[in-house]
Amino acid sequence: MFKIIGLFILFISSCFLGFLKSYNLKMRAEKLKALCLSFEMLASRIKAEKTELERAVAVSFSKETVYIKENRAIINPDLLEKEDIALIEEFFESFGRRDINSEYNRVQLFASLLQKQRKEAEEKKEKLSRLYNSLGVLFGIFICIFFL
C-alpha cells in the first residue's frame, strides 16, 4: 500500500515538473510580449509628449517588469533568461543621457531587439512545451515501472 502511494507521489511530482517547465516557457513569452508593448508605449510617450524620461518609464512599464527607484531601473528577473535581462539592463544603463530624438531611436532599436527575443521565445515555447509535458508524464511512468 505504501509502495503504491509513494509511486503515485513520484508520478505526480514528475508530471508537475514537466508542466511547470512548460508553464515557465509560456510565461516567459507572455512577459516578453508585455515588455515589447511597454517599449512601444515608451517610444510613443517620448515622441509625442516630450515628457520627463523617468516619468515616461514609470508610466510605460508595470511594476512586475521594470520600475524606477532612486534614479535606477530595477528589473524583475522572474521568468526571464539571462539574455533578456542583459538586454534590458544594457538599455537602462545609459537611458536619459541623450537628447529626445536619440532616445526615441534607441528605444525603437531595443524594442526591435526585444521583439526578436520574443519571437525566439514563442518558437521555443511551440517546440518544447509539449515535449516537457510529455517527458514529465513518461518519466513518471518510467519511475513507476522501474520501482514495481
Short mmCIF file of N, CA and C in Angstrom, two decimals:
data_model
loop_
_atom_site.label_atom_id
_atom_site.label_comp_id
_atom_site.label_asym_id
_atom_site.label_seq_id
_atom_site.Cartn_x
_atom_site.Cartn_y
_atom_site.Cartn_z
N MET A 1 0.82 -1.19 0.00
CA MET A 1 0.00 0.00 0.00
C MET A 1 0.86 1.26 0.00
N PHE A 2 1.90 1.29 0.88
CA PHE A 2 2.76 2.46 0.93
C PHE A 2 3.58 2.61 -0.35
N LYS A 3 3.91 1.47 -0.95
CA LYS A 3 4.67 1.49 -2.19
C LYS A 3 3.84 2.16 -3.29
N ILE A 4 2.57 1.84 -3.37
CA ILE A 4 1.70 2.41 -4.40
C ILE A 4 1.51 3.92 -4.16
N ILE A 5 1.34 4.29 -2.91
CA ILE A 5 1.20 5.71 -2.58
C ILE A 5 2.49 6.46 -2.94
N GLY A 6 3.64 5.89 -2.62
CA GLY A 6 4.93 6.50 -2.95
C GLY A 6 5.11 6.64 -4.45
N LEU A 7 4.75 5.59 -5.20
CA LEU A 7 4.86 5.66 -6.66
C LEU A 7 3.91 6.71 -7.24
N PHE A 8 2.72 6.79 -6.66
CA PHE A 8 1.77 7.80 -7.12
C PHE A 8 2.31 9.20 -6.88
N ILE A 9 2.92 9.42 -5.73
CA ILE A 9 3.51 10.73 -5.42
C ILE A 9 4.66 11.03 -6.38
N LEU A 10 5.50 10.05 -6.68
CA LEU A 10 6.59 10.25 -7.64
C LEU A 10 6.05 10.58 -9.03
N PHE A 11 5.01 9.87 -9.42
CA PHE A 11 4.41 10.12 -10.74
C PHE A 11 3.84 11.53 -10.82
N ILE A 12 3.10 11.94 -9.82
CA ILE A 12 2.50 13.28 -9.79
C ILE A 12 3.61 14.34 -9.78
N SER A 13 4.67 14.12 -9.00
CA SER A 13 5.78 15.07 -8.95
C SER A 13 6.46 15.22 -10.30
N SER A 14 6.68 14.12 -10.95
CA SER A 14 7.31 14.14 -12.26
C SER A 14 6.43 14.88 -13.28
N CYS A 15 5.16 14.60 -13.27
CA CYS A 15 4.23 15.29 -14.17
C CYS A 15 4.21 16.79 -13.86
N PHE A 16 4.19 17.12 -12.59
CA PHE A 16 4.17 18.51 -12.17
C PHE A 16 5.41 19.26 -12.67
N LEU A 17 6.57 18.64 -12.57
CA LEU A 17 7.80 19.30 -13.03
C LEU A 17 7.76 19.55 -14.54
N GLY A 18 7.26 18.59 -15.29
CA GLY A 18 7.13 18.78 -16.73
C GLY A 18 6.18 19.92 -17.08
N PHE A 19 5.03 19.95 -16.41
CA PHE A 19 4.06 21.01 -16.66
C PHE A 19 4.58 22.36 -16.18
N LEU A 20 5.34 22.38 -15.10
CA LEU A 20 5.91 23.62 -14.59
C LEU A 20 6.92 24.21 -15.58
N LYS A 21 7.76 23.36 -16.14
CA LYS A 21 8.73 23.84 -17.13
C LYS A 21 8.00 24.38 -18.36
N SER A 22 6.97 23.71 -18.79
CA SER A 22 6.17 24.17 -19.91
C SER A 22 5.50 25.51 -19.60
N TYR A 23 4.98 25.64 -18.40
CA TYR A 23 4.33 26.88 -17.97
C TYR A 23 5.33 28.04 -17.96
N ASN A 24 6.56 27.78 -17.50
CA ASN A 24 7.58 28.82 -17.48
C ASN A 24 7.91 29.30 -18.88
N LEU A 25 7.94 28.40 -19.84
CA LEU A 25 8.17 28.81 -21.24
C LEU A 25 7.05 29.71 -21.73
N LYS A 26 5.83 29.36 -21.41
CA LYS A 26 4.69 30.17 -21.84
C LYS A 26 4.71 31.53 -21.17
N MET A 27 5.02 31.56 -19.90
CA MET A 27 5.02 32.83 -19.18
C MET A 27 6.17 33.74 -19.60
N ARG A 28 7.30 33.16 -19.98
CA ARG A 28 8.42 33.98 -20.48
C ARG A 28 7.99 34.68 -21.76
N ALA A 29 7.32 33.96 -22.65
CA ALA A 29 6.85 34.56 -23.89
C ALA A 29 5.85 35.68 -23.60
N GLU A 30 4.97 35.47 -22.63
CA GLU A 30 4.00 36.50 -22.26
C GLU A 30 4.68 37.72 -21.66
N LYS A 31 5.67 37.49 -20.81
CA LYS A 31 6.37 38.62 -20.18
C LYS A 31 7.15 39.41 -21.22
N LEU A 32 7.78 38.73 -22.17
CA LEU A 32 8.50 39.44 -23.24
C LEU A 32 7.52 40.22 -24.11
N LYS A 33 6.34 39.68 -24.31
CA LYS A 33 5.32 40.40 -25.08
C LYS A 33 4.92 41.68 -24.35
N ALA A 34 4.75 41.58 -23.03
CA ALA A 34 4.40 42.77 -22.24
C ALA A 34 5.54 43.79 -22.27
N LEU A 35 6.77 43.32 -22.21
CA LEU A 35 7.91 44.23 -22.29
C LEU A 35 7.98 44.92 -23.65
N CYS A 36 7.70 44.19 -24.72
CA CYS A 36 7.68 44.80 -26.06
C CYS A 36 6.64 45.91 -26.13
N LEU A 37 5.46 45.64 -25.59
CA LEU A 37 4.41 46.67 -25.57
C LEU A 37 4.84 47.86 -24.73
N SER A 38 5.52 47.62 -23.63
CA SER A 38 6.00 48.70 -22.77
C SER A 38 7.02 49.56 -23.50
N PHE A 39 7.92 48.92 -24.24
CA PHE A 39 8.91 49.69 -25.01
C PHE A 39 8.23 50.52 -26.10
N GLU A 40 7.21 49.96 -26.74
CA GLU A 40 6.48 50.72 -27.75
C GLU A 40 5.74 51.90 -27.13
N MET A 41 5.16 51.68 -25.95
CA MET A 41 4.50 52.78 -25.25
C MET A 41 5.50 53.86 -24.86
N LEU A 42 6.68 53.43 -24.40
CA LEU A 42 7.72 54.38 -24.03
C LEU A 42 8.15 55.21 -25.24
N ALA A 43 8.32 54.56 -26.37
CA ALA A 43 8.71 55.28 -27.59
C ALA A 43 7.65 56.30 -27.98
N SER A 44 6.39 55.91 -27.90
CA SER A 44 5.33 56.86 -28.27
C SER A 44 5.24 58.01 -27.28
N ARG A 45 5.46 57.73 -26.00
CA ARG A 45 5.44 58.81 -25.00
C ARG A 45 6.61 59.77 -25.21
N ILE A 46 7.77 59.24 -25.53
CA ILE A 46 8.94 60.10 -25.75
C ILE A 46 8.70 60.98 -26.98
N LYS A 47 8.18 60.39 -28.03
CA LYS A 47 7.99 61.13 -29.29
C LYS A 47 6.86 62.15 -29.18
N ALA A 48 5.74 61.75 -28.60
CA ALA A 48 4.56 62.60 -28.62
C ALA A 48 4.54 63.63 -27.49
N GLU A 49 4.83 63.20 -26.29
CA GLU A 49 4.62 64.06 -25.14
C GLU A 49 5.84 64.89 -24.76
N LYS A 50 7.00 64.43 -25.12
CA LYS A 50 8.25 65.12 -24.73
C LYS A 50 8.30 65.33 -23.22
N THR A 51 7.86 64.30 -22.47
CA THR A 51 7.84 64.39 -21.01
C THR A 51 9.18 63.98 -20.45
N GLU A 52 9.29 64.12 -19.16
CA GLU A 52 10.49 63.68 -18.46
C GLU A 52 10.64 62.18 -18.65
N LEU A 53 11.84 61.75 -18.97
CA LEU A 53 12.06 60.34 -19.33
C LEU A 53 11.76 59.40 -18.16
N GLU A 54 12.13 59.79 -16.97
CA GLU A 54 11.89 58.94 -15.81
C GLU A 54 10.39 58.71 -15.59
N ARG A 55 9.62 59.76 -15.79
CA ARG A 55 8.17 59.63 -15.65
C ARG A 55 7.59 58.77 -16.77
N ALA A 56 8.12 58.91 -17.97
CA ALA A 56 7.65 58.11 -19.10
C ALA A 56 7.90 56.62 -18.85
N VAL A 57 9.04 56.29 -18.25
CA VAL A 57 9.33 54.90 -17.91
C VAL A 57 8.37 54.40 -16.85
N ALA A 58 8.14 55.22 -15.84
CA ALA A 58 7.24 54.81 -14.76
C ALA A 58 5.83 54.55 -15.27
N VAL A 59 5.38 55.34 -16.24
CA VAL A 59 4.02 55.16 -16.77
C VAL A 59 3.97 54.00 -17.76
N SER A 60 5.03 53.80 -18.53
CA SER A 60 5.02 52.79 -19.60
C SER A 60 5.18 51.37 -19.08
N PHE A 61 6.00 51.18 -18.07
CA PHE A 61 6.31 49.83 -17.58
C PHE A 61 5.51 49.53 -16.32
N SER A 62 5.12 48.27 -16.18
CA SER A 62 4.41 47.86 -14.96
C SER A 62 5.42 47.51 -13.88
N LYS A 63 4.96 47.48 -12.66
CA LYS A 63 5.83 47.15 -11.52
C LYS A 63 6.38 45.72 -11.61
N GLU A 64 5.68 44.84 -12.34
CA GLU A 64 6.13 43.45 -12.46
C GLU A 64 7.30 43.30 -13.42
N THR A 65 7.57 44.32 -14.23
CA THR A 65 8.65 44.20 -15.21
C THR A 65 9.83 45.09 -14.83
N VAL A 66 9.64 46.40 -14.91
CA VAL A 66 10.70 47.36 -14.62
C VAL A 66 10.10 48.54 -13.87
N TYR A 67 10.81 49.00 -12.84
CA TYR A 67 10.38 50.22 -12.16
C TYR A 67 11.61 51.02 -11.75
N ILE A 68 11.39 52.30 -11.56
CA ILE A 68 12.48 53.23 -11.23
C ILE A 68 12.49 53.43 -9.71
N LYS A 69 13.68 53.28 -9.15
CA LYS A 69 13.85 53.51 -7.72
C LYS A 69 15.19 54.21 -7.53
N GLU A 70 15.15 55.40 -6.96
CA GLU A 70 16.36 56.19 -6.71
C GLU A 70 17.19 56.36 -7.99
N ASN A 71 16.52 56.77 -9.06
CA ASN A 71 17.16 57.00 -10.37
C ASN A 71 17.84 55.77 -10.95
N ARG A 72 17.43 54.60 -10.54
CA ARG A 72 17.94 53.33 -11.10
C ARG A 72 16.77 52.49 -11.55
N ALA A 73 16.95 51.82 -12.65
CA ALA A 73 15.92 50.91 -13.13
C ALA A 73 16.10 49.56 -12.44
N ILE A 74 15.04 49.09 -11.81
CA ILE A 74 15.04 47.79 -11.15
C ILE A 74 14.26 46.83 -12.04
N ILE A 75 14.92 45.75 -12.45
CA ILE A 75 14.32 44.79 -13.36
C ILE A 75 13.91 43.56 -12.58
N ASN A 76 12.67 43.14 -12.77
CA ASN A 76 12.19 41.92 -12.14
C ASN A 76 12.61 40.73 -13.02
N PRO A 77 13.55 39.89 -12.55
CA PRO A 77 14.08 38.83 -13.41
C PRO A 77 13.23 37.57 -13.48
N ASP A 78 12.08 37.55 -12.81
CA ASP A 78 11.24 36.35 -12.83
C ASP A 78 10.87 35.98 -14.26
N LEU A 79 11.06 34.72 -14.59
CA LEU A 79 10.69 34.11 -15.87
C LEU A 79 11.53 34.58 -17.05
N LEU A 80 12.47 35.47 -16.85
CA LEU A 80 13.33 35.94 -17.94
C LEU A 80 14.65 35.18 -17.93
N GLU A 81 15.22 35.03 -19.11
CA GLU A 81 16.53 34.39 -19.22
C GLU A 81 17.62 35.45 -19.11
N LYS A 82 18.86 35.00 -18.96
CA LYS A 82 19.98 35.93 -18.79
C LYS A 82 20.11 36.89 -19.96
N GLU A 83 19.87 36.41 -21.18
CA GLU A 83 19.99 37.27 -22.36
C GLU A 83 18.94 38.38 -22.33
N ASP A 84 17.74 38.05 -21.87
CA ASP A 84 16.68 39.05 -21.79
C ASP A 84 17.04 40.13 -20.77
N ILE A 85 17.50 39.70 -19.62
CA ILE A 85 17.87 40.64 -18.56
C ILE A 85 19.04 41.51 -18.99
N ALA A 86 20.03 40.90 -19.64
CA ALA A 86 21.20 41.67 -20.10
C ALA A 86 20.79 42.73 -21.11
N LEU A 87 19.86 42.41 -21.99
CA LEU A 87 19.39 43.37 -22.98
C LEU A 87 18.69 44.55 -22.32
N ILE A 88 17.83 44.26 -21.36
CA ILE A 88 17.10 45.33 -20.67
C ILE A 88 18.05 46.17 -19.82
N GLU A 89 19.00 45.52 -19.14
CA GLU A 89 19.97 46.26 -18.34
C GLU A 89 20.82 47.17 -19.23
N GLU A 90 21.21 46.67 -20.39
CA GLU A 90 22.01 47.47 -21.31
C GLU A 90 21.23 48.72 -21.74
N PHE A 91 19.94 48.56 -21.95
CA PHE A 91 19.13 49.71 -22.33
C PHE A 91 19.10 50.75 -21.22
N PHE A 92 18.86 50.32 -19.99
CA PHE A 92 18.69 51.27 -18.90
C PHE A 92 20.00 51.82 -18.34
N GLU A 93 21.14 51.24 -18.70
CA GLU A 93 22.41 51.76 -18.20
C GLU A 93 22.66 53.19 -18.64
N SER A 94 22.36 53.49 -19.88
CA SER A 94 22.62 54.85 -20.37
C SER A 94 21.34 55.57 -20.79
N PHE A 95 20.24 55.15 -20.23
CA PHE A 95 18.97 55.78 -20.57
C PHE A 95 18.91 57.19 -19.97
N GLY A 96 18.48 58.15 -20.78
CA GLY A 96 18.32 59.52 -20.30
C GLY A 96 19.55 60.38 -20.47
N ARG A 97 20.57 59.90 -21.10
CA ARG A 97 21.81 60.66 -21.26
C ARG A 97 21.94 61.27 -22.65
N ARG A 98 20.89 61.20 -23.42
CA ARG A 98 20.90 61.72 -24.79
C ARG A 98 19.73 62.66 -24.99
N ASP A 99 19.68 63.28 -26.16
CA ASP A 99 18.53 64.13 -26.46
C ASP A 99 17.32 63.26 -26.80
N ILE A 100 16.17 63.89 -26.91
CA ILE A 100 14.91 63.17 -27.07
C ILE A 100 14.89 62.32 -28.34
N ASN A 101 15.36 62.87 -29.47
CA ASN A 101 15.33 62.10 -30.72
C ASN A 101 16.25 60.89 -30.66
N SER A 102 17.41 61.05 -30.06
CA SER A 102 18.33 59.91 -29.91
C SER A 102 17.74 58.85 -29.01
N GLU A 103 17.09 59.29 -27.93
CA GLU A 103 16.45 58.33 -27.02
C GLU A 103 15.31 57.60 -27.73
N TYR A 104 14.55 58.31 -28.53
CA TYR A 104 13.47 57.68 -29.28
C TYR A 104 14.02 56.60 -30.21
N ASN A 105 15.07 56.94 -30.96
CA ASN A 105 15.68 55.96 -31.87
C ASN A 105 16.25 54.77 -31.10
N ARG A 106 16.82 55.05 -29.95
CA ARG A 106 17.39 53.98 -29.12
C ARG A 106 16.29 53.06 -28.57
N VAL A 107 15.19 53.63 -28.16
CA VAL A 107 14.06 52.83 -27.67
C VAL A 107 13.52 51.96 -28.81
N GLN A 108 13.42 52.52 -30.00
CA GLN A 108 12.97 51.75 -31.15
C GLN A 108 13.91 50.59 -31.43
N LEU A 109 15.21 50.83 -31.35
CA LEU A 109 16.20 49.78 -31.57
C LEU A 109 16.05 48.65 -30.56
N PHE A 110 15.95 49.01 -29.29
CA PHE A 110 15.83 47.99 -28.26
C PHE A 110 14.47 47.29 -28.32
N ALA A 111 13.45 47.99 -28.76
CA ALA A 111 12.15 47.35 -28.94
C ALA A 111 12.23 46.29 -30.03
N SER A 112 12.95 46.58 -31.09
CA SER A 112 13.09 45.58 -32.16
C SER A 112 13.94 44.40 -31.70
N LEU A 113 14.98 44.67 -30.90
CA LEU A 113 15.79 43.57 -30.36
C LEU A 113 14.98 42.70 -29.41
N LEU A 114 14.16 43.34 -28.60
CA LEU A 114 13.32 42.59 -27.67
C LEU A 114 12.23 41.83 -28.41
N GLN A 115 11.76 42.39 -29.51
CA GLN A 115 10.78 41.69 -30.35
C GLN A 115 11.40 40.41 -30.91
N LYS A 116 12.65 40.48 -31.29
CA LYS A 116 13.37 39.29 -31.78
C LYS A 116 13.46 38.23 -30.67
N GLN A 117 13.78 38.66 -29.46
CA GLN A 117 13.83 37.75 -28.32
C GLN A 117 12.45 37.11 -28.09
N ARG A 118 11.40 37.91 -28.25
CA ARG A 118 10.04 37.40 -28.04
C ARG A 118 9.70 36.34 -29.07
N LYS A 119 10.07 36.59 -30.32
CA LYS A 119 9.80 35.60 -31.36
C LYS A 119 10.55 34.30 -31.09
N GLU A 120 11.78 34.41 -30.63
CA GLU A 120 12.55 33.20 -30.27
C GLU A 120 11.87 32.47 -29.12
N ALA A 121 11.37 33.21 -28.14
CA ALA A 121 10.68 32.59 -27.01
C ALA A 121 9.40 31.90 -27.46
N GLU A 122 8.69 32.52 -28.40
CA GLU A 122 7.47 31.90 -28.93
C GLU A 122 7.80 30.60 -29.67
N GLU A 123 8.86 30.63 -30.47
CA GLU A 123 9.27 29.42 -31.19
C GLU A 123 9.70 28.33 -30.21
N LYS A 124 10.44 28.72 -29.20
CA LYS A 124 10.89 27.77 -28.19
C LYS A 124 9.70 27.18 -27.45
N LYS A 125 8.73 28.03 -27.16
CA LYS A 125 7.52 27.57 -26.48
C LYS A 125 6.78 26.56 -27.35
N GLU A 126 6.63 26.86 -28.63
CA GLU A 126 5.93 25.95 -29.53
C GLU A 126 6.65 24.61 -29.65
N LYS A 127 7.97 24.65 -29.71
CA LYS A 127 8.75 23.42 -29.87
C LYS A 127 8.78 22.58 -28.60
N LEU A 128 9.04 23.23 -27.47
CA LEU A 128 9.37 22.49 -26.26
C LEU A 128 8.24 22.31 -25.26
N SER A 129 7.17 23.05 -25.39
CA SER A 129 6.11 22.99 -24.40
C SER A 129 5.50 21.59 -24.31
N ARG A 130 5.10 21.07 -25.44
CA ARG A 130 4.51 19.71 -25.44
C ARG A 130 5.55 18.67 -25.06
N LEU A 131 6.80 18.91 -25.46
CA LEU A 131 7.87 17.98 -25.12
C LEU A 131 8.03 17.85 -23.61
N TYR A 132 8.06 18.99 -22.91
CA TYR A 132 8.22 18.95 -21.45
C TYR A 132 7.02 18.28 -20.78
N ASN A 133 5.83 18.55 -21.28
CA ASN A 133 4.64 17.89 -20.72
C ASN A 133 4.74 16.37 -20.89
N SER A 134 5.10 15.95 -22.09
CA SER A 134 5.20 14.51 -22.38
C SER A 134 6.34 13.86 -21.59
N LEU A 135 7.47 14.55 -21.50
CA LEU A 135 8.60 13.99 -20.76
C LEU A 135 8.27 13.81 -19.28
N GLY A 136 7.54 14.77 -18.71
CA GLY A 136 7.15 14.64 -17.31
C GLY A 136 6.29 13.40 -17.07
N VAL A 137 5.33 13.20 -17.95
CA VAL A 137 4.44 12.04 -17.81
C VAL A 137 5.21 10.74 -18.06
N LEU A 138 6.01 10.72 -19.13
CA LEU A 138 6.75 9.49 -19.46
C LEU A 138 7.79 9.15 -18.40
N PHE A 139 8.45 10.16 -17.85
CA PHE A 139 9.42 9.91 -16.80
C PHE A 139 8.72 9.37 -15.55
N GLY A 140 7.55 9.91 -15.25
CA GLY A 140 6.78 9.40 -14.12
C GLY A 140 6.37 7.95 -14.32
N ILE A 141 5.94 7.61 -15.52
CA ILE A 141 5.58 6.22 -15.83
C ILE A 141 6.81 5.32 -15.73
N PHE A 142 7.95 5.79 -16.25
CA PHE A 142 9.18 5.03 -16.19
C PHE A 142 9.60 4.74 -14.75
N ILE A 143 9.51 5.74 -13.90
CA ILE A 143 9.89 5.54 -12.49
C ILE A 143 8.94 4.53 -11.83
N CYS A 144 7.66 4.64 -12.12
CA CYS A 144 6.69 3.70 -11.54
C CYS A 144 6.97 2.26 -12.00
N ILE A 145 7.24 2.08 -13.28
CA ILE A 145 7.55 0.75 -13.78
C ILE A 145 8.86 0.24 -13.19
N PHE A 146 9.83 1.11 -13.08
CA PHE A 146 11.13 0.72 -12.53
C PHE A 146 11.02 0.23 -11.09
N PHE A 147 10.22 0.92 -10.28
CA PHE A 147 10.10 0.54 -8.88
C PHE A 147 9.06 -0.56 -8.62
N LEU A 148 8.28 -0.92 -9.61
CA LEU A 148 7.34 -2.03 -9.43
C LEU A 148 8.13 -3.30 -9.54
#
